[in-house]
mmCIF file of C-alpha atoms and ligand atoms in Angstrom:
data_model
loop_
_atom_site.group_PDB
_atom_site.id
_atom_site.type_symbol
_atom_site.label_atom_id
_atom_site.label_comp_id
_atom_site.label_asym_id
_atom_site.label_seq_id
_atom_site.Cartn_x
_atom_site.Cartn_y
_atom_site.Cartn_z
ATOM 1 C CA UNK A 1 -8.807 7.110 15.832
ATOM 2 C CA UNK A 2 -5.874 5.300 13.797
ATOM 3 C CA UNK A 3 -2.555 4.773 15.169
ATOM 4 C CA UNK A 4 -1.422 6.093 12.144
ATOM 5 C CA UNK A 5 -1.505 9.335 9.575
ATOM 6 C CA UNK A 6 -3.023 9.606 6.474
ATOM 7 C CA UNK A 7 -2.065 12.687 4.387
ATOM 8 C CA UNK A 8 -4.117 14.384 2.493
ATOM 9 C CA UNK A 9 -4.986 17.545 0.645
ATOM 10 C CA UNK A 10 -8.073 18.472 -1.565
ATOM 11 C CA UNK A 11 -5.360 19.783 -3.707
ATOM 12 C CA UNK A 12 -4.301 16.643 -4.599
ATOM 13 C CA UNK A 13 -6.815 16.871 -7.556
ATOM 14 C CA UNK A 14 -4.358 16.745 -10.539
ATOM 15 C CA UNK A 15 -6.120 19.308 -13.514
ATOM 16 C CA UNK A 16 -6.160 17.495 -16.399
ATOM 17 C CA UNK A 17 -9.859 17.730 -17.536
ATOM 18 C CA UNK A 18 -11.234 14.100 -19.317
ATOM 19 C CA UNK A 19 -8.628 11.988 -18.326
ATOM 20 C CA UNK A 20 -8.104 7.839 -18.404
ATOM 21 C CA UNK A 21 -5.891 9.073 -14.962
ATOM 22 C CA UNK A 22 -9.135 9.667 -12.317
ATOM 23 C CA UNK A 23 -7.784 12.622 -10.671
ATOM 24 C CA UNK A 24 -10.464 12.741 -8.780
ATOM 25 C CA UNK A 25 -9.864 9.421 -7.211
ATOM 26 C CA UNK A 26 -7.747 10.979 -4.137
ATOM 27 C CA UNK A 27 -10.913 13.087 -2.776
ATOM 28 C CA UNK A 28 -13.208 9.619 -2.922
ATOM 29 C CA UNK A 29 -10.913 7.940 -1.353
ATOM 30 C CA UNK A 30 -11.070 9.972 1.365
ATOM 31 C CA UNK A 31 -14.382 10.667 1.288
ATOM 32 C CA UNK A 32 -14.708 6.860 1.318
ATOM 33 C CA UNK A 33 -12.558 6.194 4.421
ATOM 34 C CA UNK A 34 -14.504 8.483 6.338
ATOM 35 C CA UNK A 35 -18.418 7.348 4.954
ATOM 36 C CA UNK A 36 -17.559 4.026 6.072
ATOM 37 C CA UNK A 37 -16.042 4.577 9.386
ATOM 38 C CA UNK A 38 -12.341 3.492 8.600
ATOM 39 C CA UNK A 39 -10.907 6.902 9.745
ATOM 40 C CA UNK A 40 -12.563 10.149 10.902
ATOM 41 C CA UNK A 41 -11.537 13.757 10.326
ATOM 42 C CA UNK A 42 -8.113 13.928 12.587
ATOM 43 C CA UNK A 43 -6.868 11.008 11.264
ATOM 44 C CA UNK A 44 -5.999 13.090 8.131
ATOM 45 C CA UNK A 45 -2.720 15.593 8.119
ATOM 46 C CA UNK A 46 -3.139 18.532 5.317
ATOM 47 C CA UNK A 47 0.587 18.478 3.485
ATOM 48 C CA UNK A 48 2.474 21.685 2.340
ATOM 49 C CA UNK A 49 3.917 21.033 -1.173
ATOM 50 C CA UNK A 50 8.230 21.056 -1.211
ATOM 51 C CA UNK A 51 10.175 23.385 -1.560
ATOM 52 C CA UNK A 52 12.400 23.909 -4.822
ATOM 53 C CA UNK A 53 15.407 22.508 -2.625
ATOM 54 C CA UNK A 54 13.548 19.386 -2.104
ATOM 55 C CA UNK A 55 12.600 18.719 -5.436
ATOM 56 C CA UNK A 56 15.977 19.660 -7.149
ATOM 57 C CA UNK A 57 17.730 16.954 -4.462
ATOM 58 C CA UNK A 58 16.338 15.063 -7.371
ATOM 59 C CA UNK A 59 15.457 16.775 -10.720
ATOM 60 C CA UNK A 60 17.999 18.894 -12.959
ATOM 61 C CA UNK A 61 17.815 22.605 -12.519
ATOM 62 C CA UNK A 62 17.182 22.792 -16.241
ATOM 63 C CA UNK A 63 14.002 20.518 -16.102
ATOM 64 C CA UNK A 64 12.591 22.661 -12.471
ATOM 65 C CA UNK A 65 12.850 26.099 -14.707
ATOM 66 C CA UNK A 66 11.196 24.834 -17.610
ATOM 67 C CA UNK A 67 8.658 23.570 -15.377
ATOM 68 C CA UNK A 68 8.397 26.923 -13.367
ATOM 69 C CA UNK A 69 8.525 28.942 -16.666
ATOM 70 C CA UNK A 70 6.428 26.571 -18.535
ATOM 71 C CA UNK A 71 8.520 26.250 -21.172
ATOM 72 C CA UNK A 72 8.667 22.350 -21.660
ATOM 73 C CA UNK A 73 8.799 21.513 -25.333
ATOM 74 C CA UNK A 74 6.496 19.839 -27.550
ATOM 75 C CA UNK A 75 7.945 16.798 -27.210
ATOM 76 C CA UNK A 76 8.417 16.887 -23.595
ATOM 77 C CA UNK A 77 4.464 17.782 -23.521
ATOM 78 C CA UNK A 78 3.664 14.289 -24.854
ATOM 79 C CA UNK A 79 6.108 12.328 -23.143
ATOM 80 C CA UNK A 80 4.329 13.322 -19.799
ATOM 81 C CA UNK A 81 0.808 12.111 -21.556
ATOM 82 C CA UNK A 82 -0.982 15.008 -19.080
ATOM 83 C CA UNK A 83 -1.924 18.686 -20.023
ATOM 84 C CA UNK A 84 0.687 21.201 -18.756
ATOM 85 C CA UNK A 85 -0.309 24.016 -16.626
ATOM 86 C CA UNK A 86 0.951 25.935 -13.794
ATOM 87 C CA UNK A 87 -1.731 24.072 -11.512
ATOM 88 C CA UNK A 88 -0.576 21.242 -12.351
ATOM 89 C CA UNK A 89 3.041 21.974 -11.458
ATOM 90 C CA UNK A 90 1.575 22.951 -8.176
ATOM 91 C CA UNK A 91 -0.254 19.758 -7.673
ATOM 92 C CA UNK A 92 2.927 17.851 -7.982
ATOM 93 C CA UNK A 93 4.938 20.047 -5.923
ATOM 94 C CA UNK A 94 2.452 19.117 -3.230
ATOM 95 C CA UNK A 95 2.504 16.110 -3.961
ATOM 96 C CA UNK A 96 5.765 15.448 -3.181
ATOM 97 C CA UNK A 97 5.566 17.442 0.089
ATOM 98 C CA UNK A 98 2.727 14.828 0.863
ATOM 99 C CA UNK A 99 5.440 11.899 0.308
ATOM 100 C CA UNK A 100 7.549 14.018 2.599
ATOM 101 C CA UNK A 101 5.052 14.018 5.550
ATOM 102 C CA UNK A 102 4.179 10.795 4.668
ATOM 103 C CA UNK A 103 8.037 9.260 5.084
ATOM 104 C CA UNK A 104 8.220 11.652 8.132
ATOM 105 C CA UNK A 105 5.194 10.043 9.917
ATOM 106 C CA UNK A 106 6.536 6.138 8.979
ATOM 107 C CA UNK A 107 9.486 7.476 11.107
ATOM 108 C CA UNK A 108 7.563 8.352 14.203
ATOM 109 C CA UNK A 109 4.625 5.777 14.088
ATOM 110 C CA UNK A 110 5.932 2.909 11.844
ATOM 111 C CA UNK A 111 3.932 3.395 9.027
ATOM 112 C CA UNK A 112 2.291 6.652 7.067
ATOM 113 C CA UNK A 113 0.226 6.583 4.029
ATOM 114 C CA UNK A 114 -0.365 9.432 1.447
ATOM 115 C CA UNK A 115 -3.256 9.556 -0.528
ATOM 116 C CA UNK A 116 -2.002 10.275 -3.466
ATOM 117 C CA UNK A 117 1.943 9.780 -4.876
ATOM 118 C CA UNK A 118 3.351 7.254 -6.518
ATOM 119 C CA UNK A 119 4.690 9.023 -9.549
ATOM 120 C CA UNK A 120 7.163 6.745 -10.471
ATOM 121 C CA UNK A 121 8.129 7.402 -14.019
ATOM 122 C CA UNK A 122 9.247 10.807 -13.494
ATOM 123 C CA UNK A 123 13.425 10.616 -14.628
ATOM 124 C CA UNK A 124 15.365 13.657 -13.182
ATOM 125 C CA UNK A 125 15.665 15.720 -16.491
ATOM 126 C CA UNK A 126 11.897 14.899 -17.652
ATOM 127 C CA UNK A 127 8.252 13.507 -16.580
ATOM 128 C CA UNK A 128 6.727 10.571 -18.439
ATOM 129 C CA UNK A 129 3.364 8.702 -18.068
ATOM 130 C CA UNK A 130 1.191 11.238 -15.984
ATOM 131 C CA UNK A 131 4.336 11.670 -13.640
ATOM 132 C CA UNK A 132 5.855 15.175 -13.675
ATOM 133 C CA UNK A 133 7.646 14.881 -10.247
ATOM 134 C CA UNK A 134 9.022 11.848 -8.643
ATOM 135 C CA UNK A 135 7.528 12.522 -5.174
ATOM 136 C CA UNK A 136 8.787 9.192 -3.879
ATOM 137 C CA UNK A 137 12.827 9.992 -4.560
ATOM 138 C CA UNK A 138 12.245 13.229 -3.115
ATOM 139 C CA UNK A 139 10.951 12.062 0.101
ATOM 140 C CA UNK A 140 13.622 9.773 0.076
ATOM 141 C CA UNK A 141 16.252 12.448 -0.493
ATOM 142 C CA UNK A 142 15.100 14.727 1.925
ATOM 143 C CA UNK A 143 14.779 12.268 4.988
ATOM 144 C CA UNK A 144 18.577 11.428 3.679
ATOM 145 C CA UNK A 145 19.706 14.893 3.735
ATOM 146 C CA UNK A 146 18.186 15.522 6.842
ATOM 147 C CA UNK A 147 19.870 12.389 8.706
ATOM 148 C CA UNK A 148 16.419 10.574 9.463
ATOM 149 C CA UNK A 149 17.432 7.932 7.228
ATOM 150 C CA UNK A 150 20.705 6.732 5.627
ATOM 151 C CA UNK A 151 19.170 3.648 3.650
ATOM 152 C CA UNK A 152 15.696 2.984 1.842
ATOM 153 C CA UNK A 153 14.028 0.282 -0.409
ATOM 154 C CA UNK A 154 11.667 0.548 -2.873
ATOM 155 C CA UNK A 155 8.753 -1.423 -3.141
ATOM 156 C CA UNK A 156 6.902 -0.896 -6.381
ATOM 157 C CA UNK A 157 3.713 -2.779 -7.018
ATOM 158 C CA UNK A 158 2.046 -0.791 -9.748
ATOM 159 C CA UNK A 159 1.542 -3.068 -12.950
ATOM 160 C CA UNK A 160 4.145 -0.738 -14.516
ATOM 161 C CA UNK A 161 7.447 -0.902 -14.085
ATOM 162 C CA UNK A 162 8.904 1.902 -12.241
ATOM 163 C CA UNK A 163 11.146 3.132 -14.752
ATOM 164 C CA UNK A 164 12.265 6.398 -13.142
ATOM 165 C CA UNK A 165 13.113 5.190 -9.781
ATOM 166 C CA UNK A 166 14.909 2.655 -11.480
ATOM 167 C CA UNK A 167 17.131 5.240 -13.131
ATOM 168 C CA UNK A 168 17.318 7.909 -10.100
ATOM 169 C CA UNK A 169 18.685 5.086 -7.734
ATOM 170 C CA UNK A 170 20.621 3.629 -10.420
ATOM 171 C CA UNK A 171 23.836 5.728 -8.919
ATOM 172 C CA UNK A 172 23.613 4.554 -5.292
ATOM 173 C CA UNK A 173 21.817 0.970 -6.641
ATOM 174 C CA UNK A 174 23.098 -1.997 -4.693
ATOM 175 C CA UNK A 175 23.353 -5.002 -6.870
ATOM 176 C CA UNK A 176 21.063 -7.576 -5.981
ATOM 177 C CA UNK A 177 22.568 -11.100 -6.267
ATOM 178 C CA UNK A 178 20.325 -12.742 -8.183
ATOM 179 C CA UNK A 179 16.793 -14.469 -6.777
ATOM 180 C CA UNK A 180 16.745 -17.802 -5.857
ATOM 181 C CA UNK A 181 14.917 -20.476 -7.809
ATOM 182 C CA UNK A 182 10.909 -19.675 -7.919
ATOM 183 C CA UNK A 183 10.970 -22.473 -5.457
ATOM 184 C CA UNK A 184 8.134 -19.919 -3.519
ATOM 185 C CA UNK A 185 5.962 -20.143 -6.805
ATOM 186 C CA UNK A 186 3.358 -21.613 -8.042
ATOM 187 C CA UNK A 187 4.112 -20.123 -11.585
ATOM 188 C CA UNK A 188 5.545 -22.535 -14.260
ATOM 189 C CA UNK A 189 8.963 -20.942 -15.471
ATOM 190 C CA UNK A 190 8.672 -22.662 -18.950
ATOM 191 C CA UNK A 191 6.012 -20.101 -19.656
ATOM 192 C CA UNK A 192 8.521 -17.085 -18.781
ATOM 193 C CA UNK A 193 10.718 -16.377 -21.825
ATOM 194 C CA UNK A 194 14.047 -15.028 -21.907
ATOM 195 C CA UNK A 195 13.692 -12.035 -21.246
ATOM 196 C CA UNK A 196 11.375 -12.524 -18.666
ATOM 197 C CA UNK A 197 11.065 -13.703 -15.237
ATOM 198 C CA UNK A 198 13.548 -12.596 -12.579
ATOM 199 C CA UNK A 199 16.557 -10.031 -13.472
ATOM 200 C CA UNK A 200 18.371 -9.020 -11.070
ATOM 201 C CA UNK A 201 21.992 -7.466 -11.505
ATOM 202 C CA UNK A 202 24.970 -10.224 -10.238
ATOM 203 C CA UNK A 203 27.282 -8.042 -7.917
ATOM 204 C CA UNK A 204 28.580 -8.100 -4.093
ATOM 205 C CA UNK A 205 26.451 -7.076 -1.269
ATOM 206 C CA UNK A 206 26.473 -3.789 0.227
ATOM 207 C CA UNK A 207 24.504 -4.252 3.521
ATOM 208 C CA UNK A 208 24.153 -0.863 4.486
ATOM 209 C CA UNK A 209 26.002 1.738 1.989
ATOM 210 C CA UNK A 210 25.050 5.435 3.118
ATOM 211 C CA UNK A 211 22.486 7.029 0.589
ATOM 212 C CA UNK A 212 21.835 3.221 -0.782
ATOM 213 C CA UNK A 213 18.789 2.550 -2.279
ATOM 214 C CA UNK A 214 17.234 -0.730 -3.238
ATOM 215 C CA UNK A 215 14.790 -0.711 -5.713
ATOM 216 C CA UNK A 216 12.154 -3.698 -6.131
ATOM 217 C CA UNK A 217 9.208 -3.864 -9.161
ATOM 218 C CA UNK A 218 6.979 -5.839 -9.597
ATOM 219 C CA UNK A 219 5.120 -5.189 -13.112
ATOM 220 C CA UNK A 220 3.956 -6.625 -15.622
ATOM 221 C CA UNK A 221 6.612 -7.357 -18.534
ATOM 222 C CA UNK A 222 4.550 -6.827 -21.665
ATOM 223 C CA UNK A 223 3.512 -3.209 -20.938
ATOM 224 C CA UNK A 224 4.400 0.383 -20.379
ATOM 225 C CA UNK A 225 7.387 1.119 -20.346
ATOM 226 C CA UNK A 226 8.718 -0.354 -23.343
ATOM 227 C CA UNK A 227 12.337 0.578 -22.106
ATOM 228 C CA UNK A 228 12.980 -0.805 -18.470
ATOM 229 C CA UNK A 229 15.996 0.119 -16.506
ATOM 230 C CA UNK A 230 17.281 -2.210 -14.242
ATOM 231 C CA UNK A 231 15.996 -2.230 -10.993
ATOM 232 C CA UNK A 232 17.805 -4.011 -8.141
ATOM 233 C CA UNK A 233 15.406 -6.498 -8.334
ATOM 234 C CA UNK A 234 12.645 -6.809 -11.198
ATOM 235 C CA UNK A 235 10.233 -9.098 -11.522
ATOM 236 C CA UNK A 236 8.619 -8.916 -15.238
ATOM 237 C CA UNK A 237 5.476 -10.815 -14.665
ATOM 238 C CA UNK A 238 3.644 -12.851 -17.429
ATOM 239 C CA UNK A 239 0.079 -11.552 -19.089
ATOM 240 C CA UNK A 240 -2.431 -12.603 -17.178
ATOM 241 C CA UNK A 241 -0.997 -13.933 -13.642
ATOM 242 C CA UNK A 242 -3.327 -14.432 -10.673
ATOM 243 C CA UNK A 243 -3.418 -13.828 -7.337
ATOM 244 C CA UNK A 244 -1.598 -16.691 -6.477
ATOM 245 C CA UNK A 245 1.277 -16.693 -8.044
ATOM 246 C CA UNK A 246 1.624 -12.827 -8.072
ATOM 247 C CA UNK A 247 1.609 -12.899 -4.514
ATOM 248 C CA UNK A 248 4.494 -15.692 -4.605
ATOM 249 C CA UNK A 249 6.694 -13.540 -6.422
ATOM 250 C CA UNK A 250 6.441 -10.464 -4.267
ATOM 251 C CA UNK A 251 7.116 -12.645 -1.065
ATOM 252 C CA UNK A 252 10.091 -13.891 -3.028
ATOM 253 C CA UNK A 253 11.493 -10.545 -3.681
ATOM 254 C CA UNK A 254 10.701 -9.401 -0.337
ATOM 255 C CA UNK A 255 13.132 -11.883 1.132
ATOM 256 C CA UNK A 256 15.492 -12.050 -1.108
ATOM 257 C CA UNK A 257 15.480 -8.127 -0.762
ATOM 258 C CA UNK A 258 15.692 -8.071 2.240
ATOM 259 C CA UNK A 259 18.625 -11.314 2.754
ATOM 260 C CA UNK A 260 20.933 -8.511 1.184
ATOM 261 C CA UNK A 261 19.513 -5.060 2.113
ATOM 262 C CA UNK A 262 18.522 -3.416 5.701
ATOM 263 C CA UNK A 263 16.823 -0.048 4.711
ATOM 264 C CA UNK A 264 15.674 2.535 7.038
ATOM 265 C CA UNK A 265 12.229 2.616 5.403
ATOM 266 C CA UNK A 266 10.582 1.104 2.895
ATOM 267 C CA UNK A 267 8.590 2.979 0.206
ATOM 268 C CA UNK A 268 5.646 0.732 -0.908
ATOM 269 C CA UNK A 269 3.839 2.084 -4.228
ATOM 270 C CA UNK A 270 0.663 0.278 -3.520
ATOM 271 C CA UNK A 271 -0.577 0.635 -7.274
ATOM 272 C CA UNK A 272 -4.077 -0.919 -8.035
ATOM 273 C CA UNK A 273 -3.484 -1.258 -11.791
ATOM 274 C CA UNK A 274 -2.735 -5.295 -11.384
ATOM 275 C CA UNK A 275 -6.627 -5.373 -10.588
ATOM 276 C CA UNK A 276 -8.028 -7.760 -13.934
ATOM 277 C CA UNK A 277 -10.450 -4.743 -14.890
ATOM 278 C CA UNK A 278 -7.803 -2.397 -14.630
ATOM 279 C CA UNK A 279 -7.472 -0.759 -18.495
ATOM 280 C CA UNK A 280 -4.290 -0.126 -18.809
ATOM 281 C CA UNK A 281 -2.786 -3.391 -16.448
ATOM 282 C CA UNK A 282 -2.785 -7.251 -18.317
ATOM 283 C CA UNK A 283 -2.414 -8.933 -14.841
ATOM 284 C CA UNK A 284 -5.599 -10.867 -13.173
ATOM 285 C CA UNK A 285 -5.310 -10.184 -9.511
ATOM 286 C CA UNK A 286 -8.550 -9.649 -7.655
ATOM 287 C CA UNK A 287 -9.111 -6.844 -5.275
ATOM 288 C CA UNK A 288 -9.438 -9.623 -2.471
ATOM 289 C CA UNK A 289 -5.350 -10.610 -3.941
ATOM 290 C CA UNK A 290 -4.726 -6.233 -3.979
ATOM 291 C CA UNK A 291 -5.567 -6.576 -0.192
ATOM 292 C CA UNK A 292 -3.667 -9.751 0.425
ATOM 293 C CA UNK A 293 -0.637 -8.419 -1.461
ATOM 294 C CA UNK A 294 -0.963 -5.250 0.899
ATOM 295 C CA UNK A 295 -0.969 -6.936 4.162
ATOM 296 C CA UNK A 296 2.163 -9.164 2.963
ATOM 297 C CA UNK A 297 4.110 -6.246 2.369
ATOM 298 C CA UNK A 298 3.130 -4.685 5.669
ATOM 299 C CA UNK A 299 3.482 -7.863 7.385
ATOM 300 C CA UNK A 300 6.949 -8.429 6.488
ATOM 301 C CA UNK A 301 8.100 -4.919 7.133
ATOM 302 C CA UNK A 302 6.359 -5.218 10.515
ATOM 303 C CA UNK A 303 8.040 -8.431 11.319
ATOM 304 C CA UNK A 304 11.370 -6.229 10.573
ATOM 305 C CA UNK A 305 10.268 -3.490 12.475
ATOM 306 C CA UNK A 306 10.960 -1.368 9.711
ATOM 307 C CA UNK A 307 8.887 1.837 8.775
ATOM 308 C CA UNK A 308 6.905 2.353 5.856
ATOM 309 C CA UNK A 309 5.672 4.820 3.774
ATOM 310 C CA UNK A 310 2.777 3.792 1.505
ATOM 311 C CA UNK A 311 1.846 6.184 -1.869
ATOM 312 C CA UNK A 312 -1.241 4.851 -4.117
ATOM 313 C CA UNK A 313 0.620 5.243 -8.207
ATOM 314 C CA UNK A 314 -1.748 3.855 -10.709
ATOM 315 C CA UNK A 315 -5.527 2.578 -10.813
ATOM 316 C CA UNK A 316 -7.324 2.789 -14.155
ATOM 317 C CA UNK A 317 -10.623 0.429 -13.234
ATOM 318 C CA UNK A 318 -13.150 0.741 -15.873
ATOM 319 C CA UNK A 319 -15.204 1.607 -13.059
ATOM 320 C CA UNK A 320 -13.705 4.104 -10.872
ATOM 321 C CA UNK A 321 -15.215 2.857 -7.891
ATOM 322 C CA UNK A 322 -13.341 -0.395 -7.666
ATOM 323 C CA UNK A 323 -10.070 1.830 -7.669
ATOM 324 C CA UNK A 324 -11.501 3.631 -4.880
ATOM 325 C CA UNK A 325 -12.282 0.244 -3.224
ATOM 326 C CA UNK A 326 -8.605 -1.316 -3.829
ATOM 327 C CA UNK A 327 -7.300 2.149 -2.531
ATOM 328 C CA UNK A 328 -9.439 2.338 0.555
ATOM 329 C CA UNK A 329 -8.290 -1.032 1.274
ATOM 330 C CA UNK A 330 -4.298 -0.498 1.762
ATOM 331 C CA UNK A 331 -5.645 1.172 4.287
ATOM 332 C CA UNK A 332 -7.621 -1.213 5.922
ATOM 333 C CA UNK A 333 -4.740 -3.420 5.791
ATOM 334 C CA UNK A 334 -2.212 -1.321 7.338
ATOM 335 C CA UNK A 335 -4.477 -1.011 10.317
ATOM 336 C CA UNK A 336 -5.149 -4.850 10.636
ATOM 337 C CA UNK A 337 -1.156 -5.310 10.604
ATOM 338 C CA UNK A 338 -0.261 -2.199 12.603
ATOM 339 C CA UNK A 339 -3.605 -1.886 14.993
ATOM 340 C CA UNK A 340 -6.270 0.374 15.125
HETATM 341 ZN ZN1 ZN B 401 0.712 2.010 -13.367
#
């Protein structure tokens, strides 16, 4: 038995038919954990999706109704690149109450992973990019509201950058100073352009500002989404980068992260769309890099004794069963950091 949860509900299953999203990936990841031994059946907590009150600590009454009433225009219909149905509104309600159990359990046993989250392009007022619901923000809200945390930090590996997390947090954002040289990389800074390479917003530090939260992405900078709000710290990775140098960057961010912000809990998005046969991701990493990348994170938030809450975002392998693998493998890494 693990030392940790892992939440999960068969209802995870998003409905949305023929998809390039593999809805069906949460249920073989699971079904994968337990075929090969790495958890067994009580290892697993069954969510209950949030309530309205959780999700509007983050989205607009206006955008809840017309989610509820399914009355989302045309427009909004194609932004969110998924079919709308009242199933699927139910999905991501439990999906956030997943994120919710999931933050609860990094409180009591130092780490919890859901099987499923992630949705980080969901804005307050509108879902984009197969997110409807950002289940991360409400998690975070909620364990605010309820006094379990007062700080968090974001850690968003999913090739794309997390757009909506960038603009929920942008409020309570505590400018990052900006990173130090890429003295921790490999990667040759005359190939980063301009607009590329490290932002980060110049500003004082706020060590530990009530309701702060510090958002980190890593993504990949030619790619969805074409508009990027800030993050506190973004890293807008060339085409192409390996394992190597991909995993420099993040240990760069993580300390210099970390240097000027003490969360309460970090939020990993453990996307495995930086996998080089991932089709919608223009990054090389391997899935032996995915793992790597996985136990750094874990690592360093272990070293910190800080709790963490891991949700899986994006995975788009041409073959379905590497996603599974890169998946099946956060959690293989969290118990090699955190015991068995
Ligand atoms: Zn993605």
């Amino acid at each position: 038995m693990l030392l940790f949860k892992l939440i999960y509900s068969d209802a995870y299953y998003l409905p949305i038919g023929a998809h390039v999203f593999p809805a069906e990936k949460y249920r073989l990841i699971h079904d994968r954990l337990l075929t090969n031994g790495v958890a067994d059946a009580k290892d697993f907590l069954e969510p209950k999706p949030a309530s309205d009150q959780d999700i509007l600590l983050v989205h607009t009454p206006e955008y809840v109704k017309k989610l509820k009433t399914g009355t989302l225009s045309a427009r909004e219909q194609m932004e969110l690149e998924i079919p709308y149905s009242r199933e699927l509104v139910e999905a991501f309600w439990l999906a956030a109450g997943g994120s919710i159990l999931a933050a609860r359990q990094a409180l009591i046993d130092g780490v919890g992973v859901s099987i499923g989250g992630g949705f980080h392009h969901a804005f307050p007022d509108h879902g984009e990019g197969f997110c409807m619901i950002h289940d991360v923000a409400v998690a975070i809200r909620r364990m605010q509201r309820d006094d379990k945390i007062r700080t968090a930090m974001t850690v968003d590996c999913d090739v794309h950058q997390g757009n909506g997390t960038a603009a929920i947090f942008a409020g309570t954002r505590t400018a990052s100073a900006p990173l130090p040289s890429a003295a921790a990389s490999t990667l040759d800074s005359s190939s980063l352009g301009s607009s590329q390479g490290c932002s980060a917003l110049p500003g004082k530090i706020h060590r530990t500002q009530d309701g702060a939260v510090f958002t980190i992405s890593l993504h990949q900078h030619n790619n969805y989404p074409l508009w990027k709000p800030p993050s506190s710290i973004d890293i807008d990775l060339p085409d192409g980068i390996g394992d190597d140098d991909y995993l420099a960057w993040l240990d760069n961010a993580l300390s210099s992260g970390l240097r000027q912000f003490e969360p309460d809990l970090i939020c990993y998005l453990a996307g495995a769309d930086p996998y080089r046969e991932d089709q919608l991701g223009g990054l090389s990493l391997t899935i032996e890099g995915l793992k790597r990348r996985d136990e750094l994170v874990f690592r360093v938030a272990r070293a910190r004794n800080i709790p963490v809450m891991v949700t899986y975002a994006g995975g788009y392998a041409k073959n379905v069963e590497d996603t599974v693998t890169i998946h099946c493998n956060t959690v293989i890494a969290v118990r090699k950091v955190f015991g068995a």
